[in-house]
Amino acid sequence: MKKNSIFSEFLKKLVLTISTILLTNSLIWAQTISGTVKSDQGIKLLGVTVVIKGTTKGTTTDKDGKYVIEARKNQTLIFSFVGYELQEVAVGDKKQLDITLKEATESLEEVVVTAENRSVSAQKVPITLDLVTGKTIQKQGVTDLVQLQAIAPSLNIITNTIFNQINVRGVGSNQGAAELSDQAVTVGIDGEYINRPVALNAALFDLDRVEVLKGPQGTLYGRNATAGAVNIIAKKPTQTREADLGLSYGNYNSLKLNGMVNLPLGKIAAVRAAGILNKHDGYRESSGTGAFNGRIDNGNMWAARLGLSVNPIKALSIYVAGELSKVDQQAPSQYGVPMGNLTELKDKEPISWTTTLPNDYPVATAGFMKIDQSAIRGKIAYDFGKAILSYTAGYRKVAMTGYQPLNGYVPETNSFHNDIASSTQSHELRLNGETAKLSWQVGGFYGDEDQNTARGLLLVSAAGAFGGQVPFLNFFIRDVNSKTSAIFGQATYNVNEKLGLTFGIRNTSDKKVLGGGNLASAPFGPPSIIRFFYPNVPTSATQAGMKPFEGIPTEGSWNRTTWLAGLEYKVDANKLLFAKVSTGYKAGGFDNLGQYNPESLTAYEIGSKNKFANNKLRLNASAFYYDYKDQQVTIFISTAIGGAIQNAGVSTVKGLEIDGEYVATRADRFRFSVNFLDAKYDDLKTVANRVGAAVIERNLAGNVAPMAPKWTLTAGYNHDFKIGKGILNAGIQTLFKSDYYTTAFNYAMDKQKAYTKTDINLTYTTQGGKFDIGVFAQNIEDNRIITFSGFNGGNINTYNWIFGSPRLIGAQLNLHL
């Protein structure tokens, strides 16, 4: 009741504020601004982004370089286009604004971001972020979040069988964090929040950009932004008639088709349809006596999006989009080693044990993984003159079913049956405004999620004892309803033209209710016990053979206030210094042992953003220190209990990041980044698995956090060759990561050795950009990179690994109609 009363009182105050603004600004209306955007060589530019500074309202130019937008006299328009210098123009009394953009041949390109929920140049935002443009994503062949980490150096993603977990600066939902817990990094597509590890298999296509914000972001974004936020911004419908078609083909019979059609519907509406198909043969070979013969780790997915923008009156904008995606492929293969026959490890942890990991290996079955997702999201914004009120909402349904072999060797011993479904809705009401002295925003957030999980461990090796039927060794049904609500606000006050002070606060209330039950007994025992055999699975927690929860809490509530305090100092137009302290929070929850506590983070950061050498050199740097308490870490307990979440006592994360770009000549550009990270547990009392024995208590104090390489370096170089009337762009970029561990235990076989991953591309673009054709190669070194490892002891006694993609080569063609 207290949570609802707080939220209701906030809404009352918000409505009163809106009414006051509406009455005092009834005479302030936008005016229609139109014009043409050309290059400094007189070429009409298609696809130039035109946004109102300080807002998210914008449009793009059509094939004739023309645009139309509604703006007020006191506002400023920002014109940005890849390869050209950003330009800001005050509206004033002008109804016609024709713009000439200067080609960024010997200066840096600027990109407008909405990291603070308002449009501003990335170099002027006092937030450390990785920015990846849609053009880069397409050129590099990136189609999902896992591939994105190759070009966003602070991002590390674990592929734990069917689950993806994201880490930023060594903070994230490591080692699975169970399928029912929350992510520590907020991921959103146009304001729709994606919280489930399975849902993070969503496709990336037809994007404007991806912003990876580092550090707690709770005073600006939805929920659970302990480690940061990943904002995926799709391209929106515009008043431009255009179409794109792309085709890519490469080794492993990889085929990618993507397309887009944008159509204006009169003068007040537009529609945009986009889609992608991506498939490839298996990356690894499986063969052997009694094994599945063929290639494993194939891919097969498609996705589509339909968006509609409507501006019925000058002050009102409406955007709604629907999205579908489908994955239907083999389950991620795991290489495995049976540990039970290693007598030297009996009753011990495999702390220093080592073995050679192969590229190809036999599996008993390829299994399968099917994921169906559907989503609808939208945003309504009304411009009152001095403030903008916006409502953003999203609803997503995810249904996953799969058969996941776990032992990773032949003959098949243990496998997992998965049925996971979730429905998530989020609603956010935000009021924001900006003056010369003050930019501010206040809002309310509400989320509701239902999760239905039915997972069971199959003991395939026991089929002979049951007449060929495969029994379930355990089966867990978990139904969790999560409700979250919050009120938040953030404001920046400009003391003078150089100094700005920022303060933000957020109060969040979470409530979770657990339902379900467990298998009443293991399959071995007297003939009177009820057994379940695959594929006939329990369908209810109350049916015979299942038992309800006993002795554990089934309901929990948490409330936490987080905040941010910072300052920024503009040395001049090209140099920004900033410092801030912020706090983050992620709700507690339930596992198979009961309830675990929330986690919290206090982050300290100083940074600088700079442009030198007449806008030819960009150099940004930041240093940070995190004080992390009660970090949620997943540990496998036993086949009867499964995984459980432990709260780490204290851990610390500190680091330094430097990134830059240099335009040497009209044709030569260099990019680089240096990331240093030191993430360790100061105290983590937990339990550890042993070979053929029960777990023992352990303190992992001093261990390095998972997915936290001490050094991450990137370097890239691009050169433009003038060929005829077109441009041939040759690019190379390389990523270096020092060695790191994939689990908190820091076992010898959890260590991924230091590696480099180099990508190259050659792309020829015709004058006017009507089409481009190119070739590419990814992971030239053909390194086998560990994306997951895990040891399960007790009576499972297997060590498993999952690997990333090998060397990929191909060619692509893109048509811009």
mmCIF file of C-alpha atoms in Angstrom, residues 51-264:
data_model
loop_
_atom_site.group_PDB
_atom_site.id
_atom_site.type_symbol
_atom_site.label_atom_id
_atom_site.label_comp_id
_atom_site.label_asym_id
_atom_site.label_seq_id
_atom_site.Cartn_x
_atom_site.Cartn_y
_atom_site.Cartn_z
ATOM 1 C CA VAL A 51 16.597 16.961 -34.293
ATOM 2 C CA ILE A 52 15.528 19.692 -31.896
ATOM 3 C CA LYS A 53 18.339 20.245 -29.410
ATOM 4 C CA GLY A 54 17.517 19.031 -25.911
ATOM 5 C CA THR A 55 14.692 16.769 -27.103
ATOM 6 C CA THR A 56 14.312 13.439 -28.878
ATOM 7 C CA LYS A 57 12.050 14.918 -31.574
ATOM 8 C CA GLY A 58 13.448 14.790 -35.094
ATOM 9 C CA THR A 59 13.230 13.771 -38.737
ATOM 10 C CA THR A 60 15.505 13.004 -41.700
ATOM 11 C CA THR A 61 15.925 14.452 -45.176
ATOM 12 C CA ASP A 62 14.425 12.780 -48.254
ATOM 13 C CA LYS A 63 16.131 11.868 -51.535
ATOM 14 C CA ASP A 64 16.023 15.523 -52.585
ATOM 15 C CA GLY A 65 17.646 16.628 -49.333
ATOM 16 C CA LYS A 66 14.401 18.167 -48.087
ATOM 17 C CA TYR A 67 13.041 18.085 -44.544
ATOM 18 C CA VAL A 68 10.054 19.422 -42.583
ATOM 19 C CA ILE A 69 9.931 19.787 -38.800
ATOM 20 C CA GLU A 70 7.897 21.632 -36.181
ATOM 21 C CA ALA A 71 9.962 23.814 -33.827
ATOM 22 C CA ARG A 72 9.602 26.896 -31.642
ATOM 23 C CA LYS A 73 11.415 30.197 -32.114
ATOM 24 C CA ASN A 74 13.599 29.712 -29.025
ATOM 25 C CA GLN A 75 14.789 26.264 -30.067
ATOM 26 C CA THR A 76 17.868 25.068 -31.951
ATOM 27 C CA LEU A 77 18.049 22.462 -34.727
ATOM 28 C CA ILE A 78 20.939 19.999 -34.911
ATOM 29 C CA PHE A 79 21.896 18.649 -38.349
ATOM 30 C CA SER A 80 24.094 15.539 -38.319
ATOM 31 C CA PHE A 81 25.172 13.090 -41.005
ATOM 32 C CA VAL A 82 27.876 10.434 -41.070
ATOM 33 C CA GLY A 83 30.952 11.831 -42.805
ATOM 34 C CA TYR A 84 29.981 15.468 -42.238
ATOM 35 C CA GLU A 85 30.483 17.964 -39.445
ATOM 36 C CA LEU A 86 27.587 18.514 -37.058
ATOM 37 C CA GLN A 87 25.852 21.884 -37.394
ATOM 38 C CA GLU A 88 23.565 23.717 -34.934
ATOM 39 C CA VAL A 89 21.207 26.452 -36.146
ATOM 40 C CA ALA A 90 18.885 28.628 -34.035
ATOM 41 C CA VAL A 91 15.298 28.717 -35.349
ATOM 42 C CA GLY A 92 14.345 32.319 -34.541
ATOM 43 C CA ASP A 93 11.773 33.747 -36.935
ATOM 44 C CA LYS A 94 12.923 31.642 -39.874
ATOM 45 C CA LYS A 95 10.420 29.394 -41.658
ATOM 46 C CA GLN A 96 12.955 28.323 -44.321
ATOM 47 C CA LEU A 97 16.350 26.934 -43.281
ATOM 48 C CA ASP A 98 18.602 25.692 -46.100
ATOM 49 C CA ILE A 99 21.721 24.077 -44.712
ATOM 50 C CA THR A 100 25.137 23.309 -46.168
ATOM 51 C CA LEU A 101 27.081 20.619 -44.297
ATOM 52 C CA LYS A 102 30.835 20.604 -44.457
ATOM 53 C CA GLU A 103 32.353 17.231 -45.287
ATOM 54 C CA ALA A 104 34.394 15.903 -42.358
ATOM 55 C CA THR A 105 37.326 15.098 -44.581
ATOM 56 C CA GLU A 106 39.894 16.543 -42.229
ATOM 57 C CA SER A 107 37.886 16.793 -39.039
ATOM 58 C CA LEU A 108 36.001 14.491 -36.706
ATOM 59 C CA GLU A 109 32.452 13.357 -37.305
ATOM 60 C CA GLU A 110 30.046 14.169 -34.476
ATOM 61 C CA VAL A 111 27.143 12.010 -33.416
ATOM 62 C CA VAL A 112 24.028 13.152 -31.569
ATOM 63 C CA VAL A 113 22.989 10.877 -28.692
ATOM 64 C CA THR A 114 20.082 10.715 -26.259
ATOM 65 C CA ALA A 115 22.049 9.302 -23.315
ATOM 66 C CA GLU A 116 20.411 11.874 -21.007
ATOM 67 C CA ASN A 117 17.012 11.526 -22.710
ATOM 68 C CA ARG A 118 17.682 14.699 -24.659
ATOM 69 C CA SER A 119 19.503 15.256 -27.956
ATOM 70 C CA VAL A 120 23.066 16.492 -27.589
ATOM 71 C CA SER A 121 26.482 15.822 -29.101
ATOM 72 C CA ALA A 122 28.173 12.768 -27.584
ATOM 73 C CA GLN A 123 31.203 14.904 -26.729
ATOM 74 C CA LYS A 124 29.083 17.204 -24.559
ATOM 75 C CA VAL A 125 27.475 14.522 -22.374
ATOM 76 C CA PRO A 126 29.166 14.055 -18.955
ATOM 77 C CA ILE A 127 28.697 10.288 -19.204
ATOM 78 C CA THR A 128 31.309 7.723 -20.210
ATOM 79 C CA LEU A 129 29.897 5.698 -23.080
ATOM 80 C CA ASP A 130 30.715 3.471 -26.023
ATOM 81 C CA LEU A 131 28.903 4.619 -29.139
ATOM 82 C CA VAL A 132 28.346 2.378 -32.153
ATOM 83 C CA THR A 133 26.530 3.803 -35.164
ATOM 84 C CA GLY A 134 24.066 1.812 -37.242
ATOM 85 C CA LYS A 135 26.360 2.152 -40.243
ATOM 86 C CA THR A 136 29.226 0.540 -38.314
ATOM 87 C CA ILE A 137 26.940 -2.243 -37.097
ATOM 88 C CA GLN A 138 25.884 -3.021 -40.660
ATOM 89 C CA LYS A 139 29.395 -2.813 -42.104
ATOM 90 C CA GLN A 140 30.803 -5.125 -39.405
ATOM 91 C CA GLY A 141 27.989 -7.645 -39.933
ATOM 92 C CA VAL A 142 26.766 -7.408 -36.318
ATOM 93 C CA THR A 143 23.306 -8.966 -35.856
ATOM 94 C CA ASP A 144 23.062 -9.605 -32.091
ATOM 95 C CA LEU A 145 24.332 -8.422 -28.708
ATOM 96 C CA VAL A 146 26.999 -11.126 -28.467
ATOM 97 C CA GLN A 147 28.676 -9.854 -31.648
ATOM 98 C CA LEU A 148 28.361 -6.250 -30.449
ATOM 99 C CA GLN A 149 31.056 -6.717 -27.797
ATOM 100 C CA ALA A 150 33.682 -6.917 -30.554
ATOM 101 C CA ILE A 151 33.195 -3.202 -31.307
ATOM 102 C CA ALA A 152 32.129 -1.962 -27.838
ATOM 103 C CA PRO A 153 35.258 -2.650 -25.737
ATOM 104 C CA SER A 154 33.710 -2.231 -22.261
ATOM 105 C CA LEU A 155 31.019 -4.816 -23.026
ATOM 106 C CA ASN A 156 31.537 -8.472 -22.081
ATOM 107 C CA ILE A 157 28.795 -11.018 -22.713
ATOM 108 C CA ILE A 158 28.604 -14.568 -21.374
ATOM 109 C CA THR A 159 26.766 -17.127 -23.496
ATOM 110 C CA ASN A 160 25.594 -19.597 -20.855
ATOM 111 C CA THR A 161 23.784 -22.206 -22.985
ATOM 112 C CA ILE A 162 20.427 -20.534 -23.735
ATOM 113 C CA PHE A 163 21.112 -17.456 -21.587
ATOM 114 C CA ASN A 164 23.038 -14.276 -22.348
ATOM 115 C CA GLN A 165 24.434 -12.233 -19.456
ATOM 116 C CA ILE A 166 25.918 -8.779 -19.958
ATOM 117 C CA ASN A 167 28.859 -7.306 -18.061
ATOM 118 C CA VAL A 168 30.052 -3.701 -18.141
ATOM 119 C CA ARG A 169 33.329 -2.859 -16.378
ATOM 120 C CA GLY A 170 33.359 -6.252 -14.660
ATOM 121 C CA VAL A 171 29.877 -5.790 -13.198
ATOM 122 C CA GLY A 172 26.940 -7.845 -14.429
ATOM 123 C CA SER A 173 24.844 -10.947 -13.950
ATOM 124 C CA ASN A 174 27.644 -13.478 -13.937
ATOM 125 C CA GLN A 175 27.403 -17.240 -14.213
ATOM 126 C CA GLY A 176 23.764 -17.350 -15.134
ATOM 127 C CA ALA A 177 22.410 -15.630 -12.018
ATOM 128 C CA ALA A 178 19.613 -18.165 -12.561
ATOM 129 C CA GLU A 179 16.914 -17.665 -15.134
ATOM 130 C CA LEU A 180 14.651 -15.944 -12.597
ATOM 131 C CA SER A 181 16.967 -13.178 -11.380
ATOM 132 C CA ASP A 182 17.336 -9.729 -12.892
ATOM 133 C CA GLN A 183 20.063 -8.339 -15.091
ATOM 134 C CA ALA A 184 22.522 -5.814 -13.613
ATOM 135 C CA VAL A 185 22.714 -3.940 -16.927
ATOM 136 C CA THR A 186 19.569 -2.275 -18.251
ATOM 137 C CA VAL A 187 18.952 -3.152 -21.899
ATOM 138 C CA GLY A 188 16.298 -1.222 -23.769
ATOM 139 C CA ILE A 189 15.074 -0.899 -27.348
ATOM 140 C CA ASP A 190 13.531 2.558 -27.824
ATOM 141 C CA GLY A 191 12.581 2.655 -24.141
ATOM 142 C CA GLU A 192 11.203 -0.898 -23.929
ATOM 143 C CA TYR A 193 13.159 -2.694 -21.219
ATOM 144 C CA ILE A 194 14.392 -6.251 -21.815
ATOM 145 C CA ASN A 195 15.105 -8.053 -18.555
ATOM 146 C CA ARG A 196 15.224 -11.758 -19.356
ATOM 147 C CA PRO A 197 18.484 -13.544 -20.270
ATOM 148 C CA VAL A 198 16.630 -15.499 -22.981
ATOM 149 C CA ALA A 199 15.133 -12.293 -24.420
ATOM 150 C CA LEU A 200 18.653 -10.933 -24.868
ATOM 151 C CA ASN A 201 18.915 -13.163 -27.938
ATOM 152 C CA ALA A 202 16.971 -10.406 -29.750
ATOM 153 C CA ALA A 203 18.234 -9.404 -33.200
ATOM 154 C CA LEU A 204 19.882 -6.084 -34.074
ATOM 155 C CA PHE A 205 18.814 -4.587 -37.407
ATOM 156 C CA ASP A 206 17.867 -1.254 -39.019
ATOM 157 C CA LEU A 207 19.427 0.705 -36.170
ATOM 158 C CA ASP A 208 20.409 4.326 -35.799
ATOM 159 C CA ARG A 209 22.950 3.572 -33.063
ATOM 160 C CA VAL A 210 23.699 1.680 -29.848
ATOM 161 C CA GLU A 211 24.814 3.539 -26.722
ATOM 162 C CA VAL A 212 26.624 1.640 -23.941
ATOM 163 C CA LEU A 213 26.459 3.842 -20.827
ATOM 164 C CA LYS A 214 28.852 2.937 -18.015
ATOM 165 C CA GLY A 215 28.120 3.115 -14.307
ATOM 166 C CA PRO A 216 24.776 3.337 -12.440
ATOM 167 C CA GLN A 217 22.082 5.050 -14.534
ATOM 168 C CA GLY A 218 19.020 4.674 -12.291
ATOM 169 C CA THR A 219 18.151 8.376 -12.133
ATOM 170 C CA LEU A 220 17.757 8.378 -15.918
ATOM 171 C CA TYR A 221 16.643 4.864 -16.903
ATOM 172 C CA GLY A 222 14.020 2.273 -15.990
ATOM 173 C CA ARG A 223 15.318 -0.308 -13.550
ATOM 174 C CA ASN A 224 18.267 -2.408 -12.402
ATOM 175 C CA ALA A 225 20.899 -0.167 -13.971
ATOM 176 C CA THR A 226 23.533 -1.116 -11.388
ATOM 177 C CA ALA A 227 26.333 -1.577 -13.898
ATOM 178 C CA GLY A 228 25.086 0.613 -16.748
ATOM 179 C CA ALA A 229 22.629 0.752 -19.610
ATOM 180 C CA VAL A 230 22.619 -0.454 -23.211
ATOM 181 C CA ASN A 231 20.320 1.734 -25.282
ATOM 182 C CA ILE A 232 19.390 0.347 -28.695
ATOM 183 C CA ILE A 233 17.855 3.022 -30.914
ATOM 184 C CA ALA A 234 16.046 1.856 -34.037
ATOM 185 C CA LYS A 235 15.597 4.048 -37.103
ATOM 186 C CA LYS A 236 12.224 5.772 -37.124
ATOM 187 C CA PRO A 237 9.760 6.432 -39.967
ATOM 188 C CA THR A 238 10.348 9.749 -41.744
ATOM 189 C CA GLN A 239 8.783 11.850 -44.487
ATOM 190 C CA THR A 240 11.176 10.293 -46.992
ATOM 191 C CA ARG A 241 10.341 7.645 -49.578
ATOM 192 C CA GLU A 242 13.253 5.201 -49.502
ATOM 193 C CA ALA A 243 14.186 1.531 -49.475
ATOM 194 C CA ASP A 244 17.289 -0.503 -48.644
ATOM 195 C CA LEU A 245 18.202 -4.068 -49.532
ATOM 196 C CA GLY A 246 21.261 -5.931 -48.278
ATOM 197 C CA LEU A 247 22.722 -9.359 -49.054
ATOM 198 C CA SER A 248 25.687 -11.051 -47.432
ATOM 199 C CA TYR A 249 27.169 -14.504 -48.060
ATOM 200 C CA GLY A 250 30.188 -16.169 -46.501
ATOM 201 C CA ASN A 251 31.852 -19.340 -45.288
ATOM 202 C CA TYR A 252 29.829 -21.929 -43.358
ATOM 203 C CA ASN A 253 27.123 -21.123 -45.930
ATOM 204 C CA SER A 254 26.298 -18.018 -43.937
ATOM 205 C CA LEU A 255 23.483 -16.016 -45.497
ATOM 206 C CA LYS A 256 22.140 -12.692 -44.298
ATOM 207 C CA LEU A 257 19.307 -10.784 -45.941
ATOM 208 C CA ASN A 258 18.121 -7.456 -44.627
ATOM 209 C CA GLY A 259 15.769 -4.866 -46.023
ATOM 210 C CA MET A 260 13.830 -1.720 -45.231
ATOM 211 C CA VAL A 261 11.017 0.308 -46.798
ATOM 212 C CA ASN A 262 10.048 3.782 -45.576
ATOM 213 C CA LEU A 263 6.882 5.461 -46.894
ATOM 214 C CA PRO A 264 5.275 8.785 -45.988
#
